[in-house]
Tab-separated table of C-alpha atoms and ligand atoms in Angstrom:
chain	number	residue	atom	x	y	z
B	1	ALA	CA	8.810	-67.686	-61.866
B	2	ALA	CA	5.366	-68.220	-63.376
B	3	LEU	CA	3.121	-70.732	-61.649
B	4	PRO	CA	2.586	-74.071	-63.425
B	5	ALA	CA	-0.888	-74.237	-65.042
B	6	PRO	CA	-3.541	-75.888	-62.845
B	7	ASN	CA	-3.867	-79.616	-63.543
B	8	THR	CA	-7.612	-80.377	-63.559
B	9	ALA	CA	-6.982	-84.015	-64.520
B	10	GLY	CA	-4.788	-84.324	-61.439
B	11	LEU	CA	-7.507	-82.656	-59.385
B	12	ALA	CA	-10.066	-85.161	-60.705
B	13	THR	CA	-7.762	-87.989	-59.607
B	14	VAL	CA	-7.544	-86.532	-56.092
B	15	LEU	CA	-11.336	-86.269	-55.810
B	16	ARG	CA	-11.793	-89.782	-57.218
B	17	SER	CA	-9.396	-91.021	-54.529
B	18	VAL	CA	-11.151	-89.321	-51.619
B	19	VAL	CA	-14.472	-90.796	-52.765
B	20	ALA	CA	-12.838	-94.215	-53.000
B	21	GLN	CA	-11.546	-93.671	-49.447
B	22	GLY	CA	-15.024	-93.073	-48.058
B	23	ALA	CA	-16.231	-89.553	-48.851
B	24	PRO	CA	-19.686	-89.695	-50.517
B	25	GLY	CA	-18.705	-86.664	-52.586
B	26	ALA	CA	-16.016	-84.034	-53.182
B	27	LEU	CA	-15.691	-80.767	-55.070
B	28	ALA	CA	-12.960	-78.337	-56.056
B	29	ARG	CA	-12.917	-74.898	-57.658
B	30	ILE	CA	-9.873	-72.978	-58.877
B	31	ASP	CA	-10.066	-69.274	-59.683
B	32	ASP	CA	-6.978	-68.342	-61.651
B	33	HIS	CA	-6.571	-64.759	-62.856
B	34	GLY	CA	-10.289	-64.599	-63.596
B	35	ARG	CA	-10.506	-68.058	-65.179
B	36	THR	CA	-12.498	-70.700	-63.254
B	37	HIS	CA	-11.954	-74.498	-63.193
B	38	ARG	CA	-14.545	-76.779	-61.577
B	39	VAL	CA	-14.208	-80.488	-60.668
B	40	THR	CA	-16.636	-82.737	-58.800
B	41	ARG	CA	-16.956	-86.408	-57.877
B	42	GLY	CA	-19.747	-88.365	-56.120
B	43	VAL	CA	-22.909	-87.284	-54.372
B	44	ALA	CA	-24.199	-84.465	-52.179
B	45	ASP	CA	-26.958	-86.680	-50.778
B	46	ARG	CA	-26.636	-90.439	-50.192
B	47	VAL	CA	-30.416	-90.913	-49.997
B	48	THR	CA	-31.467	-89.130	-53.188
B	49	GLY	CA	-28.180	-89.779	-54.994
B	50	ARG	CA	-28.024	-86.138	-56.150
B	51	ALA	CA	-24.634	-85.427	-57.670
B	52	ILE	CA	-22.470	-82.913	-55.764
B	53	SER	CA	-22.034	-79.524	-57.445
B	54	THR	CA	-19.318	-76.892	-56.967
B	55	GLY	CA	-22.212	-74.502	-56.272
B	56	ASP	CA	-23.269	-76.408	-53.168
B	57	ARG	CA	-22.946	-74.641	-49.804
B	58	PHE	CA	-21.241	-76.418	-46.893
B	59	ARG	CA	-19.978	-75.935	-43.326
B	60	ILE	CA	-16.424	-74.540	-43.478
B	61	GLY	CA	-15.254	-75.350	-39.935
B	62	SER	CA	-12.043	-73.583	-38.955
B	63	VAL	CA	-11.806	-71.649	-42.193
B	64	THR	CA	-14.075	-69.439	-40.046
B	65	LYS	CA	-10.960	-68.531	-38.037
B	66	THR	CA	-9.626	-66.386	-40.878
B	67	PHE	CA	-12.912	-64.439	-41.032
B	68	THR	CA	-12.798	-63.819	-37.261
B	69	THR	CA	-9.167	-62.702	-37.530
B	70	VAL	CA	-9.983	-60.241	-40.346
B	71	VAL	CA	-12.665	-58.610	-38.179
B	72	LEU	CA	-10.260	-58.203	-35.243
B	73	LEU	CA	-7.450	-56.890	-37.448
B	74	GLN	CA	-9.855	-54.338	-38.967
B	75	LEU	CA	-10.499	-53.195	-35.374
B	76	VAL	CA	-6.720	-52.907	-34.916
B	77	ASP	CA	-6.588	-50.739	-38.067
B	78	GLU	CA	-9.370	-48.634	-36.514
B	79	HIS	CA	-7.231	-48.221	-33.346
B	80	ARG	CA	-9.913	-49.963	-31.249
B	81	LEU	CA	-7.758	-52.973	-30.359
B	82	ALA	CA	-4.039	-53.583	-29.771
B	83	LEU	CA	-2.595	-56.932	-30.857
B	84	ASP	CA	-0.030	-57.019	-28.044
B	85	ALA	CA	-2.429	-55.907	-25.309
B	86	PRO	CA	-3.534	-58.433	-22.700
B	87	VAL	CA	-6.922	-59.977	-23.511
B	88	ASN	CA	-7.948	-59.148	-19.948
B	89	ARG	CA	-7.675	-55.427	-20.723
B	90	TYR	CA	-10.786	-55.795	-22.905
B	91	LEU	CA	-12.417	-58.679	-21.020
B	92	PRO	CA	-11.429	-58.104	-17.382
B	93	GLY	CA	-10.983	-61.290	-15.374
B	94	LEU	CA	-11.814	-63.628	-18.258
B	95	LEU	CA	-8.449	-65.382	-18.456
B	96	PRO	CA	-6.325	-66.537	-15.510
B	97	ASP	CA	-3.161	-64.967	-16.929
B	98	ASP	CA	-2.794	-61.287	-17.810
B	99	ARG	CA	0.180	-62.165	-20.018
B	100	ILE	CA	-2.077	-63.771	-22.669
B	101	THR	CA	-2.341	-61.229	-25.483
B	102	VAL	CA	-4.655	-60.904	-28.485
B	103	ARG	CA	-1.767	-61.926	-30.755
B	104	HIS	CA	-1.273	-65.111	-28.691
B	105	LEU	CA	-4.918	-66.048	-29.322
B	106	LEU	CA	-4.789	-65.549	-33.097
B	107	SER	CA	-1.490	-67.467	-33.456
B	108	HIS	CA	-2.518	-70.389	-31.188
B	109	ARG	CA	0.265	-69.543	-28.709
B	110	SER	CA	-1.891	-68.689	-25.664
B	111	GLY	CA	-1.624	-72.129	-24.064
B	112	LEU	CA	-5.396	-72.250	-23.522
B	113	TYR	CA	-6.525	-75.892	-23.529
B	114	ASP	CA	-8.764	-77.009	-26.448
B	115	TYR	CA	-12.045	-78.191	-24.866
B	116	SER	CA	-13.026	-79.907	-28.146
B	117	ASP	CA	-10.353	-82.567	-27.559
B	118	ASP	CA	-12.433	-83.948	-24.674
B	119	MET	CA	-15.780	-83.131	-26.313
B	120	PHE	CA	-15.060	-85.304	-29.375
B	121	ALA	CA	-12.779	-87.986	-27.922
B	122	ALA	CA	-15.584	-90.386	-28.899
B	123	SER	CA	-16.529	-88.999	-32.301
B	124	VAL	CA	-20.166	-90.025	-32.794
B	125	SER	CA	-21.442	-89.942	-29.192
B	126	GLY	CA	-19.520	-86.709	-28.589
B	127	PHE	CA	-21.144	-85.162	-31.648
B	128	GLU	CA	-24.634	-86.456	-30.825
B	129	ALA	CA	-24.288	-84.994	-27.309
B	130	VAL	CA	-23.758	-81.444	-28.607
B	131	ARG	CA	-25.295	-81.278	-32.106
B	132	GLU	CA	-28.474	-79.612	-30.828
B	133	LYS	CA	-26.813	-77.785	-27.908
B	134	VAL	CA	-26.430	-74.013	-27.620
B	135	PHE	CA	-23.406	-72.883	-25.613
B	136	THR	CA	-22.455	-69.408	-24.502
B	137	TYR	CA	-18.882	-68.351	-25.257
B	138	ARG	CA	-18.199	-68.226	-21.517
B	139	GLN	CA	-19.420	-71.819	-21.039
B	140	LEU	CA	-16.895	-72.934	-23.674
B	141	VAL	CA	-14.094	-70.900	-22.053
B	142	ALA	CA	-15.014	-72.447	-18.692
B	143	LEU	CA	-14.647	-75.938	-20.205
B	144	SER	CA	-11.124	-74.974	-21.322
B	145	LEU	CA	-10.109	-73.456	-17.985
B	146	LYS	CA	-10.935	-76.709	-16.203
B	147	LYS	CA	-7.770	-78.124	-17.766
B	148	PRO	CA	-4.152	-76.965	-17.331
B	149	ARG	CA	-2.734	-74.708	-19.983
B	150	THR	CA	-0.528	-76.378	-22.571
B	151	ASN	CA	2.247	-73.768	-22.474
B	152	ALA	CA	3.208	-70.407	-21.013
B	153	PRO	CA	1.798	-67.471	-23.024
B	154	GLY	CA	3.742	-67.086	-26.277
B	155	ALA	CA	6.071	-69.999	-25.555
B	156	ALA	CA	4.788	-72.479	-28.160
B	157	TYR	CA	2.241	-73.125	-30.920
B	158	SER	CA	-0.601	-75.316	-29.702
B	159	TYR	CA	-3.780	-75.300	-31.801
B	160	SER	CA	-6.867	-74.586	-29.715
B	161	ASN	CA	-10.447	-73.684	-30.632
B	162	THR	CA	-10.635	-71.874	-27.304
B	163	ASN	CA	-8.466	-69.090	-28.753
B	164	PHE	CA	-11.077	-68.232	-31.370
B	165	VAL	CA	-13.967	-68.505	-28.958
B	166	VAL	CA	-12.218	-65.803	-26.898
B	167	ALA	CA	-11.678	-63.919	-30.185
B	168	GLY	CA	-15.456	-64.016	-30.710
B	169	LEU	CA	-15.987	-62.560	-27.240
B	170	LEU	CA	-13.548	-59.764	-28.174
B	171	VAL	CA	-15.455	-58.990	-31.390
B	172	GLU	CA	-18.746	-58.731	-29.492
B	173	LYS	CA	-17.256	-56.633	-26.674
B	174	LEU	CA	-15.510	-54.190	-29.021
B	175	THR	CA	-18.295	-53.835	-31.602
B	176	GLY	CA	-21.232	-54.138	-29.197
B	177	LYS	CA	-22.839	-56.510	-31.690
B	178	PRO	CA	-22.954	-60.276	-32.356
B	179	VAL	CA	-20.202	-61.758	-34.530
B	180	ARG	CA	-22.897	-62.434	-37.162
B	181	THR	CA	-23.250	-58.658	-37.679
B	182	ALA	CA	-19.481	-58.156	-37.902
B	183	TYR	CA	-19.073	-60.915	-40.535
B	184	ARG	CA	-22.010	-59.501	-42.520
B	185	ASP	CA	-21.037	-55.816	-42.396
B	186	ARG	CA	-17.256	-56.125	-42.682
B	187	ILE	CA	-16.780	-59.095	-45.047
B	188	ILE	CA	-19.894	-60.792	-46.460
B	189	GLN	CA	-21.704	-57.731	-47.844
B	190	PRO	CA	-18.629	-55.797	-49.051
B	191	LEU	CA	-17.404	-58.864	-50.989
B	192	LYS	CA	-20.939	-59.912	-52.054
B	193	LEU	CA	-20.472	-63.412	-50.615
B	194	THR	CA	-24.046	-64.513	-51.355
B	195	ASP	CA	-23.385	-68.127	-50.266
B	196	THR	CA	-21.846	-67.199	-46.900
B	197	PHE	CA	-23.885	-67.264	-43.696
B	198	TYR	CA	-23.515	-67.261	-39.923
B	199	VAL	CA	-26.822	-68.757	-38.767
B	200	HIS	CA	-25.809	-69.950	-35.267
B	201	PRO	CA	-27.719	-71.336	-33.381
B	202	ASP	CA	-29.948	-72.448	-36.291
B	203	THR	CA	-29.123	-75.976	-37.449
B	204	ALA	CA	-30.140	-75.688	-41.116
B	205	ILE	CA	-27.863	-74.758	-44.004
B	206	PRO	CA	-29.719	-72.161	-46.118
B	207	GLY	CA	-30.404	-72.962	-49.777
B	208	ARG	CA	-28.779	-75.664	-51.868
B	209	HIS	CA	-26.096	-77.472	-49.936
B	210	THR	CA	-24.310	-80.784	-49.778
B	211	ARG	CA	-25.099	-83.024	-46.836
B	212	GLY	CA	-22.151	-83.898	-44.586
B	213	TYR	CA	-21.371	-87.334	-43.244
B	214	LEU	CA	-19.401	-88.114	-40.078
B	215	THR	CA	-17.283	-91.276	-40.309
B	216	PRO	CA	-17.662	-93.310	-37.088
B	217	ASP	CA	-14.610	-94.429	-35.116
B	218	ARG	CA	-15.622	-98.112	-35.529
B	219	ALA	CA	-14.427	-99.394	-38.925
B	220	GLY	CA	-17.323	-100.425	-41.128
B	221	ALA	CA	-20.002	-98.656	-39.067
B	222	PRO	CA	-22.458	-96.637	-41.192
B	223	LEU	CA	-21.798	-92.942	-41.867
B	224	VAL	CA	-23.755	-90.494	-39.677
B	225	ASP	CA	-25.586	-87.640	-41.442
B	226	ALA	CA	-24.170	-84.620	-39.569
B	227	THR	CA	-25.680	-81.924	-41.779
B	228	ALA	CA	-28.035	-80.458	-39.166
B	229	GLN	CA	-26.179	-79.119	-36.147
B	230	THR	CA	-25.890	-75.829	-34.246
B	231	VAL	CA	-22.050	-75.871	-34.373
B	232	SER	CA	-22.439	-74.017	-31.069
B	233	TRP	CA	-19.386	-75.863	-29.805
B	234	ALA	CA	-17.343	-73.753	-32.257
B	235	GLN	CA	-19.201	-70.496	-33.172
B	236	SER	CA	-16.508	-67.874	-34.050
B	237	ALA	CA	-13.992	-70.758	-34.209
B	238	GLY	CA	-15.893	-72.760	-36.827
B	239	ALA	CA	-19.583	-72.125	-37.504
B	240	LEU	CA	-19.635	-70.270	-40.834
B	241	ILE	CA	-21.323	-71.713	-43.927
B	242	SER	CA	-19.977	-70.825	-47.368
B	243	SER	CA	-19.183	-72.144	-50.857
B	244	ALA	CA	-16.120	-72.761	-53.005
B	245	ARG	CA	-16.776	-69.594	-54.995
B	246	ASP	CA	-17.188	-67.388	-51.933
B	247	LEU	CA	-14.064	-68.762	-50.225
B	248	ASP	CA	-12.009	-68.226	-53.384
B	249	VAL	CA	-13.305	-64.627	-53.492
B	250	PHE	CA	-12.581	-64.147	-49.762
B	251	TYR	CA	-8.972	-65.392	-49.840
B	252	GLY	CA	-8.396	-63.635	-53.164
B	253	ALA	CA	-9.516	-60.348	-51.584
B	254	LEU	CA	-7.586	-60.905	-48.341
B	255	LEU	CA	-4.316	-61.910	-50.029
B	256	GLY	CA	-4.794	-59.232	-52.675
B	257	GLY	CA	-4.803	-56.588	-49.921
B	258	ARG	CA	-8.467	-55.586	-50.290
B	259	LEU	CA	-9.616	-56.391	-46.718
B	260	LEU	CA	-6.816	-55.105	-44.454
B	261	SER	CA	-4.005	-52.548	-44.445
B	262	ALA	CA	-0.645	-53.834	-45.660
B	263	ALA	CA	0.640	-53.661	-42.069
B	264	ARG	CA	-2.150	-55.875	-40.733
B	265	LEU	CA	-1.790	-58.388	-43.592
B	266	ALA	CA	1.919	-58.491	-42.731
B	267	ASP	CA	0.945	-59.228	-39.090
B	268	MET	CA	-1.223	-62.095	-40.363
B	269	GLU	CA	1.689	-63.467	-42.385
B	270	ARG	CA	4.205	-63.570	-39.526
B	271	PHE	CA	4.403	-67.356	-39.270
B	272	THR	CA	5.289	-69.810	-36.504
B	273	LYS	CA	6.644	-73.098	-37.902
B	274	VAL	CA	4.265	-76.013	-37.264
B	275	SER	CA	5.891	-78.760	-39.369
B	276	SER	CA	8.493	-79.039	-42.138
B	277	THR	CA	5.959	-77.796	-44.683
B	278	THR	CA	3.370	-75.875	-42.635
B	279	ALA	CA	3.262	-72.744	-40.488
B	280	TYR	CA	0.607	-70.670	-38.712
B	281	GLY	CA	0.341	-66.873	-38.691
B	282	LEU	CA	-2.712	-65.067	-37.360
B	283	GLY	CA	-5.800	-67.108	-38.317
B	284	LEU	CA	-3.883	-68.089	-41.447
B	285	ARG	CA	-1.960	-71.177	-42.466
B	286	ARG	CA	0.998	-71.343	-44.858
B	287	ARG	CA	1.644	-74.548	-46.728
B	288	ASP	CA	4.916	-75.007	-48.605
B	289	LEU	CA	4.274	-77.187	-51.668
B	290	SER	CA	6.534	-79.633	-53.498
B	291	CYS	CA	7.196	-77.216	-56.386
B	292	GLY	CA	8.553	-74.478	-54.099
B	293	VAL	CA	5.308	-72.484	-54.082
B	294	SER	CA	3.871	-71.397	-50.726
B	295	VAL	CA	0.108	-70.962	-50.411
B	296	TYR	CA	-1.925	-69.185	-47.752
B	297	GLY	CA	-5.349	-69.974	-46.314
B	298	HIS	CA	-6.959	-72.343	-43.850
B	299	THR	CA	-8.269	-75.858	-43.452
B	300	GLY	CA	-11.510	-76.910	-41.852
B	301	ALA	CA	-12.748	-80.038	-40.142
B	302	VAL	CA	-16.291	-79.931	-38.810
B	303	GLN	CA	-18.538	-82.972	-38.495
B	304	GLY	CA	-19.359	-83.987	-42.055
B	305	TYR	CA	-17.050	-81.616	-43.921
B	306	TYR	CA	-13.311	-81.265	-44.717
B	307	THR	CA	-12.195	-78.076	-46.431
B	308	TYR	CA	-8.957	-76.691	-47.869
B	309	SER	CA	-9.076	-73.064	-49.027
B	310	PHE	CA	-5.757	-71.507	-50.084
B	311	GLY	CA	-4.319	-68.914	-52.471
B	312	THR	CA	-1.070	-67.588	-53.844
B	313	LYS	CA	0.650	-64.700	-52.044
B	314	ASP	CA	-1.014	-62.156	-54.352
B	315	GLY	CA	-4.392	-63.921	-54.249
B	316	GLU	CA	-4.508	-64.174	-58.035
B	317	ARG	CA	-4.947	-67.941	-57.953
B	318	THR	CA	-7.162	-69.550	-55.264
B	319	LEU	CA	-8.428	-73.071	-54.689
B	320	THR	CA	-11.186	-74.417	-52.492
B	321	ALA	CA	-11.584	-78.189	-52.163
B	322	MET	CA	-14.167	-79.928	-49.958
B	323	ALA	CA	-15.054	-83.548	-49.148
B	324	ASN	CA	-18.401	-84.193	-47.440
B	325	THR	CA	-17.085	-86.459	-44.736
B	326	SER	CA	-14.905	-86.040	-41.639
B	327	ASN	CA	-13.135	-88.150	-38.986
B	328	ASN	CA	-11.378	-89.901	-41.886
B	329	THR	CA	-7.679	-89.011	-41.785
B	330	GLU	CA	-7.000	-90.764	-45.106
B	331	VAL	CA	-9.499	-88.460	-46.856
B	332	LEU	CA	-8.116	-85.351	-45.091
B	333	ASN	CA	-4.557	-86.185	-46.142
B	334	THR	CA	-5.471	-87.187	-49.718
B	335	LEU	CA	-7.513	-84.010	-50.209
B	336	ALA	CA	-4.327	-81.971	-49.546
B	337	GLY	CA	-3.228	-83.237	-52.986
B	338	ALA	CA	-5.692	-80.738	-54.479
B	339	LEU	CA	-3.157	-78.018	-53.576
B	340	GLU	CA	-0.439	-79.777	-55.604
B	341	SER	CA	-2.802	-80.017	-58.594
B	342	ALA	CA	-3.944	-76.409	-58.334
B	343	PHE	CA	-0.595	-74.712	-57.679
B	344	CYS	CA	2.104	-77.167	-58.842
B	345	GLY	CA	0.323	-78.537	-61.900
B	346	LYS	CA	0.468	-82.115	-60.601
Y	401	HEL	C1	-6.820	-78.713	-37.010
Y	401	HEL	C2	-8.146	-79.185	-37.595
Y	401	HEL	C3	-7.956	-80.352	-38.537
Y	401	HEL	S1	-9.255	-79.584	-36.230
Y	401	HEL	C4	-9.772	-77.948	-36.001
Y	401	HEL	C5	-11.242	-77.647	-36.036
Y	401	HEL	N1	-12.151	-78.721	-35.857
Y	401	HEL	C6	-12.335	-79.238	-34.638
Y	401	HEL	O1	-11.690	-78.914	-33.672
Y	401	HEL	C7	-13.375	-80.330	-34.587
Y	401	HEL	C8	-12.696	-81.603	-34.223
Y	401	HEL	C9	-13.692	-82.723	-34.203
Y	401	HEL	C10	-14.073	-83.087	-35.601
Y	401	HEL	C11	-14.396	-84.549	-35.666
Y	401	HEL	N2	-13.307	-85.367	-35.158
Y	401	HEL	C12	-13.480	-86.234	-34.136
Y	401	HEL	O2	-14.537	-86.382	-33.590
Y	401	HEL	C13	-12.264	-87.000	-33.721
Y	401	HEL	N3	-12.548	-87.849	-32.566
Y	401	HEL	C14	-14.617	-84.907	-37.125
Y	401	HEL	O3	-13.610	-85.204	-37.795
Y	401	HEL	O4	-15.762	-84.840	-37.567
Y	401	HEL	C15	-11.031	-77.248	-37.439
Y	401	HEL	O5	-11.770	-77.101	-38.337
Y	401	HEL	N4	-9.680	-77.362	-37.345
Y	401	HEL	C16	-8.913	-78.060	-38.311
Y	401	HEL	C17	-7.952	-77.089	-39.015
Y	401	HEL	O6	-7.806	-75.965	-38.527
Y	401	HEL	O7	-7.390	-77.536	-40.008
């Protein structure tokens, strides 16, 4: 059945709501069979009052995980990596359990503890403690291995940034180059993603961007400008910078079969149920919407920025929505309504 037409009035209502709930600004862009819809609300900069624009760049957080997965699955297509091989075959001695496979990492079923849970237990002081820090991948893995694993390898889904830090180590070991080079050569340049950058450990967002504001844990405390940070705590798990246009192009190309073989895209779309309406594949989320449509993509939550970037199975309709705040669950949940507007016409 044909998709309902996007509802841009509904989308405007969602963005108005997230601004009312504390985001300084929000944006959304739908690309639908070559036709583009743009909606914005509020400001990119609370000091100057500049209005947010759908052209503004921003930190995409864990949407980065899909980019990292694409690189590794391209290496599988090139017969340089096996999904069901132990990680320790490629990185001897890294992990304390030889049963943890590459597929376990990319589906969050390794059981590796998520070090960021401790790092950001206190949101503002945790962020301030690391915003200028530069970690090595192995330092982050060591933080994880200090804690017990959450489950036996493959036994359960348990979201963990550690999985995609190890994935970054795999990319660098197998390509002999930094992840920045892999993103650039394998995704950014081929798709002409001119707003997409991996600048770690630099703290500045290149070009025109929206500032991002961390909501403190204490109700009523002032927002913290989180725009400048190394994102070294995340790297291949969350440090990319992009834009609504570029993410729509990326998921359109991925879902349209232009980045991976059909077999690898099928691997990505083998889903583990997470909740009644969500599931996780390999670096890819599925969300089942109220109108019976399922959409595929990823969400992101990095200090100052919430992102949803999803598309239809064939990639012919994609949506990216972003609010320039974080640590505000009401905003994160309300912003999910952008999917209902974009794909269910609500
Ligand atoms: C599962 C998520 C939502 S969280 C995960 C990852 N982001 C992080 O792990 C950072 C968490 C700290 C962010 C911080 N929160 C706190 O400090 C809370 N004390 C804030 O909101 O600014 C990402 O991005 N993922 C999202 C995803 O994949 O959708």
